[in-house]
Coordinates of C-alpha atoms in Angstrom, one line a residue:
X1 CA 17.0 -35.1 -84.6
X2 CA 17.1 -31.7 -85.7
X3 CA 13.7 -32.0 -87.5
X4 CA 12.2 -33.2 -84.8
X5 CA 13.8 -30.2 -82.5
X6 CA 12.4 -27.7 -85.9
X7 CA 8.7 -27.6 -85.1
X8 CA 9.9 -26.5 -81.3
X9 CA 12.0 -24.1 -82.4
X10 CA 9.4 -22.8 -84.7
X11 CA 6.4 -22.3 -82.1
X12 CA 8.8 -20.6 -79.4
X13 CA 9.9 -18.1 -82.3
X14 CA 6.5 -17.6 -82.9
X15 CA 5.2 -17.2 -79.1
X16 CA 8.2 -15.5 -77.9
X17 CA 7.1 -11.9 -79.2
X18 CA 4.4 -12.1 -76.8
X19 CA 6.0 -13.4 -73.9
X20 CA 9.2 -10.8 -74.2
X21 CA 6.2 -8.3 -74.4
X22 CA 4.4 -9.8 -71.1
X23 CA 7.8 -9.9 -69.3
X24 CA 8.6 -6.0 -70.5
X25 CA 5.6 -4.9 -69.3
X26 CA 6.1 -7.0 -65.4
X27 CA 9.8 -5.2 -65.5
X28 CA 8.1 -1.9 -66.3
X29 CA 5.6 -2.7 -63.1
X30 CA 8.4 -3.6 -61.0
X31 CA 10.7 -0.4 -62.2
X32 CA 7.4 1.9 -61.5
X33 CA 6.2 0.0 -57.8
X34 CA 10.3 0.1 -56.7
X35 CA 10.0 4.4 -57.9
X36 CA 6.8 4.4 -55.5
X37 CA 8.9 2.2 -52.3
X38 CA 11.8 4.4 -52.7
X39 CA 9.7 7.8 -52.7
X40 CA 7.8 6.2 -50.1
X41 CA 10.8 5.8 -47.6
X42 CA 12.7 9.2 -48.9
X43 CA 9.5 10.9 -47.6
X44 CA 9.4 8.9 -44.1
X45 CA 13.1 9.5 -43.3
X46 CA 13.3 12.8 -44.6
X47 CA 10.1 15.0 -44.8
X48 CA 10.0 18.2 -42.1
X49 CA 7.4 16.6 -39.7
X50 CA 6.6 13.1 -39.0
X51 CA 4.2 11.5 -41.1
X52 CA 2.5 8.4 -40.4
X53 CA 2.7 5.2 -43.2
X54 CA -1.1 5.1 -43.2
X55 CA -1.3 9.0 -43.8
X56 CA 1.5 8.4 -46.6
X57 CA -0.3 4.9 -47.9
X58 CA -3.8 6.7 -48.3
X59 CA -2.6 9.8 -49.5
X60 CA -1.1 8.1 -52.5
X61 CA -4.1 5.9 -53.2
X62 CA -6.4 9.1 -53.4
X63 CA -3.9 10.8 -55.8
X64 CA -4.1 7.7 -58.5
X65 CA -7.3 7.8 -57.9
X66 CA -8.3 11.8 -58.3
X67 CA -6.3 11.7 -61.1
X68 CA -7.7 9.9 -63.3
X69 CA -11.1 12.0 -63.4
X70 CA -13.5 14.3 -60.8
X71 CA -15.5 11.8 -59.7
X72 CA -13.0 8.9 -58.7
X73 CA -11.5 8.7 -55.4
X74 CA -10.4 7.0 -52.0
X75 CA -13.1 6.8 -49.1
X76 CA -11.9 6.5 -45.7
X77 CA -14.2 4.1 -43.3
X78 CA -15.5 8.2 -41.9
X79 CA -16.5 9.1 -45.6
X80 CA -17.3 5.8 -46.4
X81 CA -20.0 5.7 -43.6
X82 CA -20.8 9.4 -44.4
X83 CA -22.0 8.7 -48.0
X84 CA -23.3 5.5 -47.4
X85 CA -25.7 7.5 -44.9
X86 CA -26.4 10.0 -47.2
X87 CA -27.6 7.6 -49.5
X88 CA -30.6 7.2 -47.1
X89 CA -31.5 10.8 -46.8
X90 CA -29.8 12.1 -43.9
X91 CA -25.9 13.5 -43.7
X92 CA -24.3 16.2 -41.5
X93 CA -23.0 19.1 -43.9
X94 CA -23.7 22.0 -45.8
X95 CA -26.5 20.9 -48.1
X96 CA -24.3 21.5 -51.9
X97 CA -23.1 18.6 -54.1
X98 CA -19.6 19.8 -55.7
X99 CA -17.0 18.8 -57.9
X100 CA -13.4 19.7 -58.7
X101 CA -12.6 22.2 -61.6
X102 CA -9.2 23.8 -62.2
X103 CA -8.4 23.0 -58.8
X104 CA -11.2 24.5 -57.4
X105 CA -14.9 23.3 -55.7
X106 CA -17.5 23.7 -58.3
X107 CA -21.1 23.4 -57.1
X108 CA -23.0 21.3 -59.5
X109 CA -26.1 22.5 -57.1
X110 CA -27.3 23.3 -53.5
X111 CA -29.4 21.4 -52.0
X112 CA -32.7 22.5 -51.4
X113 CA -33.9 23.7 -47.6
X114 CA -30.4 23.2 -46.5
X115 CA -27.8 26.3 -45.1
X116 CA -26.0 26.4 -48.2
X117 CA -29.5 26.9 -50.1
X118 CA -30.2 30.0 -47.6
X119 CA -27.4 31.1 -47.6
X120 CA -27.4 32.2 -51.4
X121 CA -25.3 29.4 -53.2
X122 CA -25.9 28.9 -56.6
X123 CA -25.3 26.4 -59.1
X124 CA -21.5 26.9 -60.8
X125 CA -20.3 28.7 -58.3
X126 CA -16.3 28.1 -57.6
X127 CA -15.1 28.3 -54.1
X128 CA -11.9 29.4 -54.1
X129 CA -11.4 29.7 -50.0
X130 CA -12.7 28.1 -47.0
X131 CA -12.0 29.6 -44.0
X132 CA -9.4 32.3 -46.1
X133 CA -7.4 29.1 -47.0
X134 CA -7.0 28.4 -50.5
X135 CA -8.5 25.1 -52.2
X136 CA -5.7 25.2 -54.1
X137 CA -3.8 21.8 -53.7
X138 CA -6.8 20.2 -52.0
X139 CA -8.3 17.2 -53.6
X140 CA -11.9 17.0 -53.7
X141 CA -11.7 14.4 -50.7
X142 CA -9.9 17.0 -48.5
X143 CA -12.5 20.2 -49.6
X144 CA -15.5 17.9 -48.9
X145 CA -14.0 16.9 -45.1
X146 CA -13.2 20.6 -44.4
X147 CA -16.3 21.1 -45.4
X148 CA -18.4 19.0 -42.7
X149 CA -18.0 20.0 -39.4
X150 CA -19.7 20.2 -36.2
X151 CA -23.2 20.6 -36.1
X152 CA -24.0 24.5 -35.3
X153 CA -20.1 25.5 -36.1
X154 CA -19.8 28.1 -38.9
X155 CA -17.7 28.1 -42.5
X156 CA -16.6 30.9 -44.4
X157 CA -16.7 30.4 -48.3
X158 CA -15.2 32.7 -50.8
X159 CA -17.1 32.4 -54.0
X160 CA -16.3 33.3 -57.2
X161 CA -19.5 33.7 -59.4
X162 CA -19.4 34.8 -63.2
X163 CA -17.4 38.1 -63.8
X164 CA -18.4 39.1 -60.1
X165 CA -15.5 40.3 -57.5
X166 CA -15.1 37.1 -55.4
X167 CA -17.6 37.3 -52.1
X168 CA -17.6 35.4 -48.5
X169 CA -20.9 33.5 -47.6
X170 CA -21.2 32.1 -43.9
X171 CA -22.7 29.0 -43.4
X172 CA -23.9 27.3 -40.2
X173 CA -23.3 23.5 -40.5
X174 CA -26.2 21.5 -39.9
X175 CA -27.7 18.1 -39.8
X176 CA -28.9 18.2 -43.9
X177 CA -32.5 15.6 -44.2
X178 CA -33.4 15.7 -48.0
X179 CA -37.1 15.5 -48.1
X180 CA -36.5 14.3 -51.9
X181 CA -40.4 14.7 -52.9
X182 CA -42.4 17.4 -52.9
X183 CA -45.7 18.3 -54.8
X184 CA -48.2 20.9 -54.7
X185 CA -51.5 21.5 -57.1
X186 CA -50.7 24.3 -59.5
X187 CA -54.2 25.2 -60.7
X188 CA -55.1 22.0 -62.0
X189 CA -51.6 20.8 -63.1
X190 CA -49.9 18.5 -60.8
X191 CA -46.5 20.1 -59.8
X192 CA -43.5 17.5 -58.3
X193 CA -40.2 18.5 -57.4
X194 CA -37.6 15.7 -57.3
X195 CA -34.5 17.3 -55.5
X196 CA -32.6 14.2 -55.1
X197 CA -32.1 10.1 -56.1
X198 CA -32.3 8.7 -52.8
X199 CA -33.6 6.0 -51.7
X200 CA -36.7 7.3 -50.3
X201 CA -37.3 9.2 -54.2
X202 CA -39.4 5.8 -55.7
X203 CA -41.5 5.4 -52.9
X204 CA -42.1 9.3 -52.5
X205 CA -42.9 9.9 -56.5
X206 CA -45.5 7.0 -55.9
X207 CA -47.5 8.8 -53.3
X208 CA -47.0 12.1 -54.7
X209 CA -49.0 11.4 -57.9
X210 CA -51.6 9.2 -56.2
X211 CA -51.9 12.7 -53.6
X212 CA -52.4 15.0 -56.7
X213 CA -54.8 12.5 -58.8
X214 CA -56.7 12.6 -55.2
X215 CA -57.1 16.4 -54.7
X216 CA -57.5 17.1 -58.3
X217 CA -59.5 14.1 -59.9
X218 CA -60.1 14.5 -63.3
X219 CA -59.4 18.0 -63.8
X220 CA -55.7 17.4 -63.9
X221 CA -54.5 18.5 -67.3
X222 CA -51.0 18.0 -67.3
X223 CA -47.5 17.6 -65.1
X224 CA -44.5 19.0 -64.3
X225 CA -41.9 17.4 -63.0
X226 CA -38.9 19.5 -61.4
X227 CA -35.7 18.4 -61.4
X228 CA -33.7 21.6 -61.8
X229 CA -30.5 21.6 -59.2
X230 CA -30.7 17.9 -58.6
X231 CA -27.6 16.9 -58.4
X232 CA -28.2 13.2 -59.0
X233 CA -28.1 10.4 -56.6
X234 CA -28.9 6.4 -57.3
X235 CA -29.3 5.3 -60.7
X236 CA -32.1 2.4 -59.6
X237 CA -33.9 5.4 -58.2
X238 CA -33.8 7.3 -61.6
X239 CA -34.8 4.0 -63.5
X240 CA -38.0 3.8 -61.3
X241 CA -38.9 7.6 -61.5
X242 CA -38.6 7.2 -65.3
X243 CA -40.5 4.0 -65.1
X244 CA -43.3 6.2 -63.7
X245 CA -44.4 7.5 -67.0
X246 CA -43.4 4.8 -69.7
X247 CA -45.3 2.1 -70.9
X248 CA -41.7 0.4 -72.3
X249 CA -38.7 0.8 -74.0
X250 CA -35.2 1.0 -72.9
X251 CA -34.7 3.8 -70.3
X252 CA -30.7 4.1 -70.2
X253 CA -27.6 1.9 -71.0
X254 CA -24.4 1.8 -69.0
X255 CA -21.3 1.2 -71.1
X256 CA -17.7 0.1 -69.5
X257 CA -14.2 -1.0 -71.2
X258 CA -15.2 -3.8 -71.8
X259 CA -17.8 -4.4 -74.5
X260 CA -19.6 -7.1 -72.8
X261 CA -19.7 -5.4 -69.9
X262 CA -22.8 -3.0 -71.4
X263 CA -26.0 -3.2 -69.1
X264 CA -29.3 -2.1 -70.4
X265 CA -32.5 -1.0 -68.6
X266 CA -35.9 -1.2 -69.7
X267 CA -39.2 0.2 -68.7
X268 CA -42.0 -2.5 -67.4
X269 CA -46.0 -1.6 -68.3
X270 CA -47.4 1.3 -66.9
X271 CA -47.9 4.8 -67.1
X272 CA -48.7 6.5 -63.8
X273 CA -50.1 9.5 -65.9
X274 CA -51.8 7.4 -68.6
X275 CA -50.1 9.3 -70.9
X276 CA -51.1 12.5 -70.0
X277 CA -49.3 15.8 -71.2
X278 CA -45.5 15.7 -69.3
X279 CA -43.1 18.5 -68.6
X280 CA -39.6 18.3 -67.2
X281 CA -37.5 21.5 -65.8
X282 CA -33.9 21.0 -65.9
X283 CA -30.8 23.5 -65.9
X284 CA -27.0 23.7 -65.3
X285 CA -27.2 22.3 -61.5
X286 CA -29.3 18.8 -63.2
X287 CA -26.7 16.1 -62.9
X288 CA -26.5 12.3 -63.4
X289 CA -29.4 10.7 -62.6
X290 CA -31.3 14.0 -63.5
X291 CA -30.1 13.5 -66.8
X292 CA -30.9 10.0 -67.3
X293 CA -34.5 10.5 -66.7
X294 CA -35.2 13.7 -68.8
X295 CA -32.7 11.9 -71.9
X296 CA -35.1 9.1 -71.2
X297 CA -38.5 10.6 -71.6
X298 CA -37.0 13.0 -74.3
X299 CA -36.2 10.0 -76.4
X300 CA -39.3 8.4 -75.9
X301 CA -41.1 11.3 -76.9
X302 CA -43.2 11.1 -73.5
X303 CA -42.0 14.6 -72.1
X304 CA -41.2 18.1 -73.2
X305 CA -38.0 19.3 -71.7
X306 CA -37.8 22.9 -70.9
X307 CA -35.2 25.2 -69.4
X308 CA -31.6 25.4 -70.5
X309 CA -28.8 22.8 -70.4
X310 CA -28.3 20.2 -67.7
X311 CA -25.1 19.6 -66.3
X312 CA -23.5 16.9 -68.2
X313 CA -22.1 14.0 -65.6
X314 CA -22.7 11.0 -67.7
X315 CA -20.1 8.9 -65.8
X316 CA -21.2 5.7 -63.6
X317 CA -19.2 5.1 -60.3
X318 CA -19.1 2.3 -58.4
X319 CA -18.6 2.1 -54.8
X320 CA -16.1 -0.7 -53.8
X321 CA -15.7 -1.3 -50.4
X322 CA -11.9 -2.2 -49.2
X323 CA -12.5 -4.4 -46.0
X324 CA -11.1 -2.7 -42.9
X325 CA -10.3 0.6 -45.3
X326 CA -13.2 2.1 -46.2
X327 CA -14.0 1.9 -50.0
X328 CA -13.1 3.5 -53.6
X329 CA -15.2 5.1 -55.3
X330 CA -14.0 4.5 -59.2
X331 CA -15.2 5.7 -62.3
X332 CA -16.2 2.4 -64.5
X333 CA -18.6 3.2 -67.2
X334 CA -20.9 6.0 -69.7
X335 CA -24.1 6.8 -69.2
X336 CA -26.0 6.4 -72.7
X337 CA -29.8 8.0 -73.6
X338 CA -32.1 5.4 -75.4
X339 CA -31.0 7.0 -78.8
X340 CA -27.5 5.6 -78.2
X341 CA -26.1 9.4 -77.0
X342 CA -23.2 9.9 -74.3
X343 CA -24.8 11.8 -71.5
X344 CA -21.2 13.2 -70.9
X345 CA -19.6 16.2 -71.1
X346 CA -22.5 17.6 -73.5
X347 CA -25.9 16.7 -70.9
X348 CA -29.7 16.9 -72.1
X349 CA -30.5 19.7 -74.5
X350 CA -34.1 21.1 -73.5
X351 CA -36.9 20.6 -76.1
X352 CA -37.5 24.6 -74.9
X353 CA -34.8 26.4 -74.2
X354 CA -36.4 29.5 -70.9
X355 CA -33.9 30.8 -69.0
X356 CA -34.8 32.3 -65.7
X357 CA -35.8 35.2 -65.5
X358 CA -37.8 37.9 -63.8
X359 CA -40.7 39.7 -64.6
X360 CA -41.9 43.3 -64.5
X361 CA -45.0 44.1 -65.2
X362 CA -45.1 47.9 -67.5
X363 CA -47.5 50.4 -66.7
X364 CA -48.5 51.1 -70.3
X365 CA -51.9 53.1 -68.9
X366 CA -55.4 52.5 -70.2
X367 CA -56.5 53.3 -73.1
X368 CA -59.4 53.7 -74.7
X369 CA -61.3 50.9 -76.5
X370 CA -64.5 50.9 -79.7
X371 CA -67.0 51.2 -77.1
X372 CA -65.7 54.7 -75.5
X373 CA -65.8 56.7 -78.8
X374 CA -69.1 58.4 -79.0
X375 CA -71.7 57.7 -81.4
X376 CA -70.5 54.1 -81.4
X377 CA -72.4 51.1 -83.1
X378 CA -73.7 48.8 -80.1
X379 CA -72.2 44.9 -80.0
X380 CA -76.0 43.5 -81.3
X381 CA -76.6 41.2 -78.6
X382 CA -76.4 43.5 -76.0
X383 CA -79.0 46.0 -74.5
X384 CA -78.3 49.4 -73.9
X385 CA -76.0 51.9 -75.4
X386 CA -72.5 52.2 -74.8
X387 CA -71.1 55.1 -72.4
X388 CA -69.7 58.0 -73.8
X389 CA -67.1 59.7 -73.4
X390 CA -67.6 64.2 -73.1
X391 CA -66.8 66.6 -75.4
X392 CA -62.8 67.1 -75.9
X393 CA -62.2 63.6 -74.6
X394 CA -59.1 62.3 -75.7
X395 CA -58.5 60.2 -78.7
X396 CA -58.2 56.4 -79.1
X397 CA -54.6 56.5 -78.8
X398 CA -54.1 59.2 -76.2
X399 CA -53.2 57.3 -73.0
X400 CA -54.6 58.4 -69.5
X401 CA -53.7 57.3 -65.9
X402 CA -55.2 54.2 -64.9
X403 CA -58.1 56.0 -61.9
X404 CA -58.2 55.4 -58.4
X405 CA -58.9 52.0 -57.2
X406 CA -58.5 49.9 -61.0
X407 CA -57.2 46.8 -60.1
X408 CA -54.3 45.2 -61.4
X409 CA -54.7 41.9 -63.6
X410 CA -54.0 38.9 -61.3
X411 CA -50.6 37.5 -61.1
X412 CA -49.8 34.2 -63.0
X413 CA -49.3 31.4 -60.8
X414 CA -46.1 30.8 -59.4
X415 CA -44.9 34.2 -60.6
X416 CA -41.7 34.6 -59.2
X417 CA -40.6 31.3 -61.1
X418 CA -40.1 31.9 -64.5
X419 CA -39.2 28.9 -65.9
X420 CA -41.8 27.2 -64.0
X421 CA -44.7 30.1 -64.9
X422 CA -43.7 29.2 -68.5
X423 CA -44.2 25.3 -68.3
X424 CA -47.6 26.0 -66.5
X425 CA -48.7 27.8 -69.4
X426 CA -47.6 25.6 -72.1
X427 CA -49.9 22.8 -70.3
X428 CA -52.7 25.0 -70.2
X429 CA -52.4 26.0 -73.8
X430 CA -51.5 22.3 -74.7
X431 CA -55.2 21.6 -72.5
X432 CA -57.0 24.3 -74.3
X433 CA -55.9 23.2 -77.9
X434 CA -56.8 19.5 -77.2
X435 CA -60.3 20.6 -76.2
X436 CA -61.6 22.8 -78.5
X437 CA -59.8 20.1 -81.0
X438 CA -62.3 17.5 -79.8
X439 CA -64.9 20.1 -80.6

């Protein structure tokens, strides 16, 4: 009998490690839920003011959420609507996408052409106030809803900006439509400005470049492609704006927990451009899907990135609706570049590093040049003799005023932009290289 009963005995000796373990861990998961039930009731029967179980129930679920990182977090069926109409192009607000640092706002960027754009915001500014009442405490659910507002109502935001004394802006809420495209002709460079993954971003890249190849034909030299403060948006949207201008190869991977659980993305034939010279602008307000399309192209070798250090938000989250309770928004996987690097925490290093900057032109005066001196030898292929200059003139290095009326040398296109004037002239230098190459 008893050897019979031995290889029993054995094989629950054997498995009973695990299941003491798996019973453990339930009694630990019953010890923490009946912590959270008897907080829950202390709070209903005993807090100052009334507070409803929905209030407490929600509340709870946005804490576990927030907590684990910036990104995750609770959506009621009002912000679930909100963002799943901003996804369109369209959302009542202030026009910045923020985040949550120290327990303040951080603007990853402001929107273009929207009140908090006019208004001065800038990218890594903290707001520490709104409306004189500290964000302090406030999860980045609670900012963002004191934040929206009634169309035409005003907000007060204390910022806190570098080593600056912390300032008030006032903002008038308004209904924020992100035309996500734009593009101009810059000489005969095509310029487009990406401000946003939406889903009007594909459809608006399209028609930009076949605009641009239409005004400019076949003088076009090169591209730039702008994607400084875009804060990110849909990542189908940045797979088919990178798609754009590769041929193939992997454009970005998505990593979870799980191992199997990694998605890959590849570019179909194609090349928009056909391979023509490609410049990206990125900075500190370039997040997400921003970054997956400059990583992209830099990997590929397809673009020069220039400007200075994107944002670095190389988390995916995914939107899970909660019938009846709006949705969670919950932090599931990495963002990788085709070279196998974590987006996160570090973002895209540019090719070029140009920070913005302004420019002033100096008034060095005119001087004088081989063909004032007197007595001087004539070019050869010219006709004539040079002018002279009258006794006692001045010599070569002396510097005079410039005289009445001398005109100023033209201003370089897109002056005011620094970072753009300098990716402008890289193309055209790139052009002029190329050409007298074939030559």
């Amino acid at each position: 009998m008893l050897r019979k009963l031995l290889p029993a005995l054995l094989l629950l000796l054997l498995l009973a490690p695990g299941v003491l373990h798996a019973q453990s861990s339930k009694s630990d998961t019953y010890e923490q839920l009946k912590l959270f039930g008897d907080v829950f009731e202390r709070v209903r029967s005993s807090y100052v003011e009334e507070v409803t179980d929905k209030e407490l129930v929600e509340a709870a679920i946005n804490g576990m959420l927030s907590s684990l990182d910036p990104h995750s977090s609770y959506l009621d069926a009002d912000s679930f609507g909100d963002m799943q109409v901003q996804t369109k192009g369209a959302f009542g607000g202030l026009g910045i996408e923020v985040t949550m640092e120290n327990g303040f706002v951080k603007v990853v960027s402001p929107i273009d052409d929207t009140p908090a754009f006019r208004a001065g915001v800038e990218a890594g500014d903290l707001i520490t106030h709104l409306d004189s009442e500290p964000v302090l405490g406030l999860n980045l659910s609670d900012a963002v809803d004191r934040m929206r507002g009634e169309v035409g109502s005003d907000i007060v935001l204390t910022i806190r900006r570098g080593d600056q004394e912390p300032f008030d802006i006032t903002i008038t809420r308004d209904v924020i439509r992100i035309q996500s495209v734009r593009s101009r002709v810059e000489g005969n460079i095509g310029y487009i400005r990406v401000t946003a993954f939406n889903e009007q971003t594909s459809p608006g890249l399209d028609k930009a470049i076949a605009d641009l190849k239409k005004e400019l034909g076949d003088k076009v030299i090169g591209w730039v492609v702008d994607l400084r403060n875009n804060p990110g948006g849909l990542l189908n949207q940045a797979i088919a704006v990178t798609d754009a201008f590769l041929d193939k190869g992997e454009i970005v991977s998505t990593r979870a927990r799980d191992p199997e659980e990694t998605y890959r993305f590849n570019a179909e034939p194609g090349d928009m451009v056909n391979g023509q010279p490609l410049i990206v602008l990125i900075n500190g307000g370039s997040a997400s899907a921003s970054e997956i399309v400059a990583g992209a192209l830099q990997d590929h070798g397809r673009a020069i990135i220039m400007g200075t250090q994107s944002f670095g938000k190389g988390s995916v989250q995914t939107i899970i609706p909660l019938p009846g309770h709006g949705a969670m928004r919950l932090t599931t996987s990495r963002y990788y570049t085709p070279s196998g690097q974590s987006i996160q925490a570090t973002g895209i290093v540019p090719d070029i590093e140009v920070k913005q900057a302004r420019l002033e032109e100096i008034d060095a005066g005119s001087r004088r040049r081989e063909a004032d001196l007197r007595g001087a030898l004539t070019n050869g292929d010219e006709a004539g003799a040079p002018a002279t200059e009258e006794e006692g003139a001045p010599a070569p290095e002396a510097q005079e005023a410039p005289s009445e009326g001398e005109e100023a040398a033209p201003a370089a296109a897109s002056s005011s932009d620094y970072q753009l004037s300098r990716a402008l002239d890289l193309l055209r230098g790139l052009a002029l290289f190329k050409e007298r190459a074939a030559n």
